[in-house]
Structures are given as C-alpha cells and as structure tokens.
Amino acid sequence: MADWYMLAVVGKDRPGIVARLSRALADADWNLGEASMARLSGNFTIMMMVQGESGETGLKAVVEPVAESLDLHLHIDRIESVPHSHPEPNVQVRVYSADRTGIVADVTGALAEAGFHILDLDSDVGGTDTEPVYIMILDGFVEGGAETLEPAVASLRASGITLGMESTDTLLG
C-alpha cells in the first residue's frame, strides 16, 4: 500500500529546484499530490505531498542526493491524506499599515477569535526606509462569511490598522 508523506524543502533560491526534485521523484515512481512553494528574500521553500510504496527511508534516499547537491534542507513526515478535503476560502482580508512588531499577531489573533481559518497568507513590506508599510493579504474561511468578522475588523481599525475585507468565491473543477 502506498503511503503519503509531506516533503518540505528549504534553501537558497536558484533555477531548477522544482525540476530536479520532481524528476527524481518521478523516476523513482513517487506520485505528487498537492504542492505549494514560496520565495522570500532570495530563499526558497516548497511543501509537496508525495505518495509511494518505499516508505520514508526510500523517499529520503531519492530526494537527499538532490537536496545535498543544491544545499537544501529536507523535512519528511508521514501524513494522512484525503486530497482536496480542505475548506475553500470565502473571505479575503487585506491589511495596509505602518510596519511595527506585533501587527501579524494582532490581526491574526483577532480574526482567529472570530472563527477565521487562515488558508493562505502573503505579506510584504513596502513604503520607504523611513516609513515602511506592512502589506498582508489573508484568504480564509469563516462560517457565516465576511459579516461574521465585522466586529473583529472594526476593533482592528479602531487601533489604527487599515483593513479591507470582501467575500470571495472559489471556482472549482
């Protein structure tokens, strides 16, 4: 029986990481499920759901040579998998505020208390060196939709954080 594993890879970004990892996995009969990658300040990370029959030791034997040749760090965990069993986002929250320590904790904490399940988060710092602006976009799911979050958003706005929020539809199929 084939088992599912979560393979996480982190290191300095360079061309060919995904191509080399996916080729090594395919050549060893490892099937890819869902995957997500990100690049942050010249660093690369990817999480890949992989399925195969040779166990964690077999998976490590396939990907470790690629990781070592690209100076990447690996992390492997056996997982239970039911592909496409996660909720789809129904609300997007956009944050634009003066950059300061704790802004992510303040926003995500208030939204979590209101029942918001964060499914995706992207952030960046714009503005100038003397007036940095923190930009964060959160896609998530909350029972009852965006209206459910209004009290939490109003509280955050009262603290000086600029937020936008809207209901979203996800097209599937």
mmCIF file of N, CA, C and O in Angstrom, residues 23-100:
data_model
loop_
_atom_site.group_PDB
_atom_site.id
_atom_site.type_symbol
_atom_site.label_atom_id
_atom_site.label_comp_id
_atom_site.label_asym_id
_atom_site.label_seq_id
_atom_site.Cartn_x
_atom_site.Cartn_y
_atom_site.Cartn_z
ATOM 1 N N ARG A 23 11.742 15.457 -10.961
ATOM 2 C CA ARG A 23 12.305 14.420 -11.836
ATOM 3 C C ARG A 23 12.784 13.220 -11.010
ATOM 4 O O ARG A 23 12.511 12.063 -11.345
ATOM 5 N N ALA A 24 13.483 13.504 -9.897
ATOM 6 C CA ALA A 24 13.970 12.407 -9.044
ATOM 7 C C ALA A 24 12.791 11.602 -8.492
ATOM 8 O O ALA A 24 12.831 10.360 -8.468
ATOM 9 N N LEU A 25 11.729 12.306 -8.057
ATOM 10 C CA LEU A 25 10.558 11.613 -7.523
ATOM 11 C C LEU A 25 9.864 10.786 -8.610
ATOM 12 O O LEU A 25 9.508 9.627 -8.375
ATOM 13 N N ALA A 26 9.677 11.359 -9.782
ATOM 14 C CA ALA A 26 9.006 10.637 -10.875
ATOM 15 C C ALA A 26 9.806 9.410 -11.301
ATOM 16 O O ALA A 26 9.239 8.327 -11.510
ATOM 17 N N ASP A 27 11.119 9.563 -11.410
ATOM 18 C CA ASP A 27 11.956 8.431 -11.836
ATOM 19 C C ASP A 27 11.924 7.282 -10.830
ATOM 20 O O ASP A 27 12.179 6.132 -11.186
ATOM 21 N N ALA A 28 11.615 7.594 -9.555
ATOM 22 C CA ALA A 28 11.540 6.559 -8.526
ATOM 23 C C ALA A 28 10.090 6.151 -8.230
ATOM 24 O O ALA A 28 9.821 5.518 -7.217
ATOM 25 N N ASP A 29 9.158 6.525 -9.114
ATOM 26 C CA ASP A 29 7.739 6.165 -9.004
ATOM 27 C C ASP A 29 7.032 6.768 -7.799
ATOM 28 O O ASP A 29 6.114 6.161 -7.232
ATOM 29 N N TRP A 30 7.446 7.970 -7.382
ATOM 30 C CA TRP A 30 6.729 8.693 -6.332
ATOM 31 C C TRP A 30 5.732 9.619 -7.001
ATOM 32 O O TRP A 30 6.080 10.413 -7.877
ATOM 33 N N ASN A 31 4.472 9.517 -6.584
ATOM 34 C CA ASN A 31 3.396 10.324 -7.145
ATOM 35 C C ASN A 31 3.280 11.637 -6.368
ATOM 36 O O ASN A 31 3.350 11.640 -5.144
ATOM 37 N N LEU A 32 3.086 12.752 -7.079
ATOM 38 C CA LEU A 32 2.906 14.047 -6.423
ATOM 39 C C LEU A 32 1.429 14.334 -6.224
ATOM 40 O O LEU A 32 0.623 14.111 -7.125
ATOM 41 N N GLY A 33 1.087 14.850 -5.045
ATOM 42 C CA GLY A 33 -0.259 15.342 -4.768
ATOM 43 C C GLY A 33 -0.234 16.854 -4.829
ATOM 44 O O GLY A 33 0.327 17.443 -5.754
ATOM 45 N N GLU A 34 -0.792 17.497 -3.823
ATOM 46 C CA GLU A 34 -0.803 18.951 -3.771
ATOM 47 C C GLU A 34 0.596 19.459 -3.440
ATOM 48 O O GLU A 34 1.369 18.787 -2.751
ATOM 49 N N ALA A 35 0.931 20.659 -3.919
ATOM 50 C CA ALA A 35 2.225 21.271 -3.627
ATOM 51 C C ALA A 35 2.048 22.782 -3.530
ATOM 52 O O ALA A 35 1.145 23.354 -4.140
ATOM 53 N N SER A 36 2.912 23.401 -2.752
ATOM 54 C CA SER A 36 2.894 24.851 -2.629
ATOM 55 C C SER A 36 4.316 25.319 -2.397
ATOM 56 O O SER A 36 5.038 24.752 -1.585
ATOM 57 N N MET A 37 4.744 26.358 -3.127
ATOM 58 C CA MET A 37 6.089 26.889 -2.939
ATOM 59 C C MET A 37 6.033 28.387 -2.713
ATOM 60 O O MET A 37 5.042 29.040 -3.034
ATOM 61 N N ALA A 38 7.104 28.908 -2.137
ATOM 62 C CA ALA A 38 7.215 30.347 -1.905
ATOM 63 C C ALA A 38 8.678 30.743 -1.970
ATOM 64 O O ALA A 38 9.566 29.921 -1.714
ATOM 65 N N ARG A 39 8.907 31.995 -2.333
ATOM 66 C CA ARG A 39 10.247 32.569 -2.305
ATOM 67 C C ARG A 39 10.178 33.810 -1.416
ATOM 68 O O ARG A 39 9.307 34.656 -1.585
ATOM 69 N N LEU A 40 11.076 33.904 -0.453
ATOM 70 C CA LEU A 40 11.115 35.036 0.461
ATOM 71 C C LEU A 40 12.540 35.533 0.556
ATOM 72 O O LEU A 40 13.421 34.814 1.034
ATOM 73 N N SER A 41 12.784 36.748 0.085
ATOM 74 C CA SER A 41 14.112 37.376 0.176
ATOM 75 C C SER A 41 15.230 36.462 -0.305
ATOM 76 O O SER A 41 16.254 36.305 0.364
ATOM 77 N N GLY A 42 15.055 35.855 -1.443
ATOM 78 C CA GLY A 42 16.099 35.009 -2.012
ATOM 79 C C GLY A 42 16.141 33.598 -1.461
ATOM 80 O O GLY A 42 17.020 32.816 -1.810
ATOM 81 N N ASN A 43 15.208 33.273 -0.589
ATOM 82 C CA ASN A 43 15.121 31.920 -0.035
ATOM 83 C C ASN A 43 13.918 31.208 -0.657
ATOM 84 O O ASN A 43 12.924 31.832 -1.013
ATOM 85 N N PHE A 44 14.021 29.904 -0.747
ATOM 86 C CA PHE A 44 13.025 29.086 -1.415
ATOM 87 C C PHE A 44 12.491 28.050 -0.444
ATOM 88 O O PHE A 44 13.235 27.512 0.366
ATOM 89 N N THR A 45 11.208 27.765 -0.537
ATOM 90 C CA THR A 45 10.649 26.635 0.193
ATOM 91 C C THR A 45 9.505 26.028 -0.624
ATOM 92 O O THR A 45 8.818 26.729 -1.352
ATOM 93 N N ILE A 46 9.366 24.741 -0.508
ATOM 94 C CA ILE A 46 8.252 24.043 -1.141
ATOM 95 C C ILE A 46 7.796 22.921 -0.213
ATOM 96 O O ILE A 46 8.615 22.307 0.473
ATOM 97 N N MET A 47 6.488 22.733 -0.172
ATOM 98 C CA MET A 47 5.905 21.581 0.514
ATOM 99 C C MET A 47 5.208 20.765 -0.560
ATOM 100 O O MET A 47 4.453 21.322 -1.366
ATOM 101 N N MET A 48 5.493 19.485 -0.574
ATOM 102 C CA MET A 48 4.911 18.605 -1.576
ATOM 103 C C MET A 48 4.328 17.383 -0.886
ATOM 104 O O MET A 48 4.999 16.753 -0.067
ATOM 105 N N MET A 49 3.081 17.051 -1.220
ATOM 106 C CA MET A 49 2.508 15.778 -0.784
ATOM 107 C C MET A 49 2.969 14.740 -1.801
ATOM 108 O O MET A 49 2.744 14.912 -2.996
ATOM 109 N N VAL A 50 3.641 13.705 -1.310
ATOM 110 C CA VAL A 50 4.144 12.673 -2.213
ATOM 111 C C VAL A 50 3.649 11.311 -1.721
ATOM 112 O O VAL A 50 3.515 11.064 -0.532
ATOM 113 N N GLN A 51 3.389 10.435 -2.672
ATOM 114 C CA GLN A 51 2.847 9.113 -2.354
ATOM 115 C C GLN A 51 3.707 8.044 -3.015
ATOM 116 O O GLN A 51 4.042 8.144 -4.204
ATOM 117 N N GLY A 52 4.091 7.051 -2.217
ATOM 118 C CA GLY A 52 4.901 5.967 -2.760
ATOM 119 C C GLY A 52 4.881 4.762 -1.852
ATOM 120 O O GLY A 52 4.294 4.779 -0.772
ATOM 121 N N GLU A 53 5.518 3.705 -2.323
ATOM 122 C CA GLU A 53 5.474 2.432 -1.607
ATOM 123 C C GLU A 53 6.777 2.058 -0.922
ATOM 124 O O GLU A 53 6.851 1.007 -0.290
ATOM 125 N N SER A 54 7.811 2.892 -1.029
ATOM 126 C CA SER A 54 9.101 2.505 -0.442
ATOM 127 C C SER A 54 9.358 3.138 0.917
ATOM 128 O O SER A 54 10.475 3.054 1.433
ATOM 129 N N GLY A 55 8.349 3.765 1.512
ATOM 130 C CA GLY A 55 8.483 4.270 2.868
ATOM 131 C C GLY A 55 9.361 5.506 2.980
ATOM 132 O O GLY A 55 9.927 5.995 1.993
ATOM 133 N N GLU A 56 9.467 6.000 4.225
ATOM 134 C CA GLU A 56 10.231 7.222 4.466
ATOM 135 C C GLU A 56 11.704 7.049 4.102
ATOM 136 O O GLU A 56 12.323 7.953 3.545
ATOM 137 N N THR A 57 12.246 5.872 4.393
ATOM 138 C CA THR A 57 13.653 5.621 4.061
ATOM 139 C C THR A 57 13.867 5.670 2.548
ATOM 140 O O THR A 57 14.851 6.250 2.062
ATOM 141 N N GLY A 58 12.934 5.076 1.791
ATOM 142 C CA GLY A 58 13.034 5.110 0.333
ATOM 143 C C GLY A 58 12.894 6.519 -0.219
ATOM 144 O O GLY A 58 13.614 6.911 -1.141
ATOM 145 N N LEU A 59 11.970 7.290 0.357
ATOM 146 C CA LEU A 59 11.785 8.675 -0.085
ATOM 147 C C LEU A 59 13.043 9.488 0.183
ATOM 148 O O LEU A 59 13.512 10.228 -0.682
ATOM 149 N N LYS A 60 13.586 9.328 1.373
ATOM 150 C CA LYS A 60 14.797 10.072 1.725
ATOM 151 C C LYS A 60 15.947 9.718 0.786
ATOM 152 O O LYS A 60 16.717 10.589 0.372
ATOM 153 N N ALA A 61 16.065 8.450 0.430
ATOM 154 C CA ALA A 61 17.136 8.021 -0.480
ATOM 155 C C ALA A 61 16.998 8.665 -1.855
ATOM 156 O O ALA A 61 17.995 8.903 -2.529
ATOM 157 N N VAL A 62 15.760 8.973 -2.249
ATOM 158 C CA VAL A 62 15.528 9.593 -3.564
ATOM 159 C C VAL A 62 15.843 11.088 -3.534
ATOM 160 O O VAL A 62 16.485 11.621 -4.441
ATOM 161 N N VAL A 63 15.375 11.795 -2.496
ATOM 162 C CA VAL A 63 15.477 13.260 -2.507
ATOM 163 C C VAL A 63 16.743 13.802 -1.837
ATOM 164 O O VAL A 63 17.165 14.919 -2.145
ATOM 165 N N GLU A 64 17.341 13.036 -0.946
ATOM 166 C CA GLU A 64 18.518 13.560 -0.246
ATOM 167 C C GLU A 64 19.683 13.909 -1.176
ATOM 168 O O GLU A 64 20.305 14.962 -1.008
ATOM 169 N N PRO A 65 20.000 13.081 -2.185
ATOM 170 C CA PRO A 65 21.096 13.473 -3.094
ATOM 171 C C PRO A 65 20.814 14.781 -3.835
ATOM 172 O O PRO A 65 21.719 15.601 -4.040
ATOM 173 N N VAL A 66 19.553 15.001 -4.222
ATOM 174 C CA VAL A 66 19.197 16.251 -4.908
ATOM 175 C C VAL A 66 19.350 17.414 -3.933
ATOM 176 O O VAL A 66 19.923 18.453 -4.266
ATOM 177 N N ALA A 67 18.838 17.243 -2.723
ATOM 178 C CA ALA A 67 18.919 18.311 -1.722
ATOM 179 C C ALA A 67 20.376 18.662 -1.407
ATOM 180 O O ALA A 67 20.735 19.839 -1.352
ATOM 181 N N GLU A 68 21.201 17.655 -1.230
ATOM 182 C CA GLU A 68 22.609 17.926 -0.904
ATOM 183 C C GLU A 68 23.306 18.651 -2.052
ATOM 184 O O GLU A 68 24.100 19.555 -1.819
ATOM 185 N N SER A 69 23.004 18.267 -3.286
ATOM 186 C CA SER A 69 23.667 18.908 -4.426
ATOM 187 C C SER A 69 23.241 20.363 -4.595
ATOM 188 O O SER A 69 23.971 21.156 -5.194
ATOM 189 N N LEU A 70 22.065 20.734 -4.065
ATOM 190 C CA LEU A 70 21.566 22.113 -4.163
ATOM 191 C C LEU A 70 21.653 22.849 -2.824
ATOM 192 O O LEU A 70 21.139 23.958 -2.692
ATOM 193 N N ASP A 71 22.290 22.231 -1.822
ATOM 194 C CA ASP A 71 22.447 22.814 -0.483
ATOM 195 C C ASP A 71 21.087 23.176 0.134
ATOM 196 O O ASP A 71 20.884 24.271 0.644
ATOM 197 N N LEU A 72 20.149 22.217 0.055
ATOM 198 C CA LEU A 72 18.804 22.400 0.595
ATOM 199 C C LEU A 72 18.629 21.558 1.854
ATOM 200 O O LEU A 72 19.276 20.529 2.010
ATOM 201 N N HIS A 73 17.723 21.987 2.719
ATOM 202 C CA HIS A 73 17.366 21.235 3.915
ATOM 203 C C HIS A 73 16.048 20.508 3.663
ATOM 204 O O HIS A 73 15.130 21.070 3.062
ATOM 205 N N LEU A 74 15.957 19.274 4.153
ATOM 206 C CA LEU A 74 14.768 18.447 3.954
ATOM 207 C C LEU A 74 14.057 18.190 5.270
ATOM 208 O O LEU A 74 14.692 18.102 6.322
ATOM 209 N N HIS A 75 12.748 18.012 5.162
ATOM 210 C CA HIS A 75 11.966 17.537 6.296
ATOM 211 C C HIS A 75 10.880 16.634 5.724
ATOM 212 O O HIS A 75 10.179 17.021 4.787
ATOM 213 N N ILE A 76 10.744 15.437 6.276
ATOM 214 C CA ILE A 76 9.775 14.456 5.784
ATOM 215 C C ILE A 76 8.913 13.984 6.954
ATOM 216 O O ILE A 76 9.439 13.612 8.007
ATOM 217 N N ASP A 77 7.587 13.992 6.756
ATOM 218 C CA ASP A 77 6.643 13.455 7.740
ATOM 219 C C ASP A 77 5.630 12.580 7.024
ATOM 220 O O ASP A 77 5.101 12.960 5.979
ATOM 221 N N ARG A 78 5.322 11.426 7.617
ATOM 222 C CA ARG A 78 4.226 10.613 7.108
ATOM 223 C C ARG A 78 2.933 11.321 7.470
ATOM 224 O O ARG A 78 2.790 11.845 8.578
ATOM 225 N N ILE A 79 1.983 11.391 6.535
ATOM 226 C CA ILE A 79 0.731 12.105 6.772
ATOM 227 C C ILE A 79 -0.454 11.239 6.367
ATOM 228 O O ILE A 79 -0.322 10.308 5.581
ATOM 229 N N GLU A 80 -1.597 11.565 6.934
ATOM 230 C CA GLU A 80 -2.861 11.018 6.451
ATOM 231 C C GLU A 80 -3.314 11.972 5.356
ATOM 232 O O GLU A 80 -3.238 13.179 5.520
ATOM 233 N N SER A 81 -3.774 11.456 4.266
ATOM 234 C CA SER A 81 -4.151 12.336 3.181
ATOM 235 C C SER A 81 -5.511 11.983 2.607
ATOM 236 O O SER A 81 -5.785 10.831 2.310
ATOM 237 N N VAL A 82 -6.303 13.001 2.471
ATOM 238 C CA VAL A 82 -7.540 12.919 1.709
ATOM 239 C C VAL A 82 -7.480 14.139 0.785
ATOM 240 O O VAL A 82 -7.844 15.240 1.175
ATOM 241 N N PRO A 83 -6.927 13.965 -0.421
ATOM 242 C CA PRO A 83 -6.747 15.116 -1.316
ATOM 243 C C PRO A 83 -8.032 15.910 -1.498
ATOM 244 O O PRO A 83 -9.127 15.348 -1.570
ATOM 245 N N HIS A 84 -7.872 17.217 -1.554
ATOM 246 C CA HIS A 84 -8.955 18.172 -1.787
ATOM 247 C C HIS A 84 -10.009 18.128 -0.685
ATOM 248 O O HIS A 84 -11.179 18.364 -0.935
ATOM 249 N N SER A 85 -9.604 17.816 0.543
ATOM 250 C CA SER A 85 -10.557 17.752 1.642
ATOM 251 C C SER A 85 -10.523 18.999 2.523
ATOM 252 O O SER A 85 -11.113 19.014 3.582
ATOM 253 N N HIS A 86 -9.829 20.036 2.099
ATOM 254 C CA HIS A 86 -9.722 21.254 2.902
ATOM 255 C C HIS A 86 -10.791 22.265 2.483
ATOM 256 O O HIS A 86 -11.296 22.225 1.364
ATOM 257 N N PRO A 87 -11.139 23.189 3.390
ATOM 258 C CA PRO A 87 -12.131 24.203 3.020
ATOM 259 C C PRO A 87 -11.559 25.182 1.993
ATOM 260 O O PRO A 87 -10.340 25.406 1.956
ATOM 261 N N GLU A 88 -12.421 25.719 1.177
ATOM 262 C CA GLU A 88 -12.022 26.755 0.216
ATOM 263 C C GLU A 88 -12.272 28.116 0.850
ATOM 264 O O GLU A 88 -13.222 28.289 1.617
ATOM 265 N N PRO A 89 -11.435 29.112 0.539
ATOM 266 C CA PRO A 89 -11.631 30.438 1.148
ATOM 267 C C PRO A 89 -12.949 31.070 0.711
ATOM 268 O O PRO A 89 -13.368 30.924 -0.435
ATOM 269 N N ASN A 90 -13.575 31.775 1.666
ATOM 270 C CA ASN A 90 -14.778 32.531 1.342
ATOM 271 C C ASN A 90 -14.659 34.003 1.732
ATOM 272 O O ASN A 90 -15.586 34.776 1.519
ATOM 273 N N VAL A 91 -13.500 34.389 2.310
ATOM 274 C CA VAL A 91 -13.268 35.788 2.691
ATOM 275 C C VAL A 91 -11.799 36.130 2.440
ATOM 276 O O VAL A 91 -10.901 35.312 2.689
ATOM 277 N N GLN A 92 -11.559 37.347 1.939
ATOM 278 C CA GLN A 92 -10.192 37.856 1.823
ATOM 279 C C GLN A 92 -10.076 39.120 2.673
ATOM 280 O O GLN A 92 -10.938 40.006 2.591
ATOM 281 N N VAL A 93 -9.029 39.177 3.488
ATOM 282 C CA VAL A 93 -8.756 40.350 4.327
ATOM 283 C C VAL A 93 -7.434 40.943 3.848
ATOM 284 O O VAL A 93 -6.444 40.233 3.698
ATOM 285 N N ARG A 94 -7.437 42.264 3.599
ATOM 286 C CA ARG A 94 -6.232 42.973 3.158
ATOM 287 C C ARG A 94 -5.843 43.992 4.231
ATOM 288 O O ARG A 94 -6.684 44.769 4.687
ATOM 289 N N VAL A 95 -4.573 43.973 4.605
ATOM 290 C CA VAL A 95 -4.084 44.842 5.669
ATOM 291 C C VAL A 95 -2.993 45.739 5.103
ATOM 292 O O VAL A 95 -2.074 45.260 4.436
ATOM 293 N N TYR A 96 -3.099 47.047 5.363
ATOM 294 C CA TYR A 96 -2.076 48.021 4.976
ATOM 295 C C TYR A 96 -1.870 48.887 6.210
ATOM 296 O O TYR A 96 -2.799 49.567 6.633
ATOM 297 N N SER A 97 -0.666 48.861 6.765
ATOM 298 C CA SER A 97 -0.470 49.609 7.998
ATOM 299 C C SER A 97 0.998 49.941 8.173
ATOM 300 O O SER A 97 1.860 49.322 7.539
ATOM 301 N N ALA A 98 1.265 50.900 9.030
ATOM 302 C CA ALA A 98 2.649 51.181 9.389
ATOM 303 C C ALA A 98 3.264 49.888 9.906
ATOM 304 O O ALA A 98 2.635 49.164 10.680
ATOM 305 N N ASP A 99 4.474 49.595 9.451
ATOM 306 C CA ASP A 99 5.134 48.362 9.870
ATOM 307 C C ASP A 99 5.556 48.498 11.332
ATOM 308 O O ASP A 99 6.179 49.489 11.716
ATOM 309 N N ARG A 100 5.169 47.513 12.121
ATOM 310 C CA ARG A 100 5.560 47.506 13.542
ATOM 311 C C ARG A 100 5.545 46.062 14.045
ATOM 312 O O ARG A 100 4.849 45.197 13.493
#
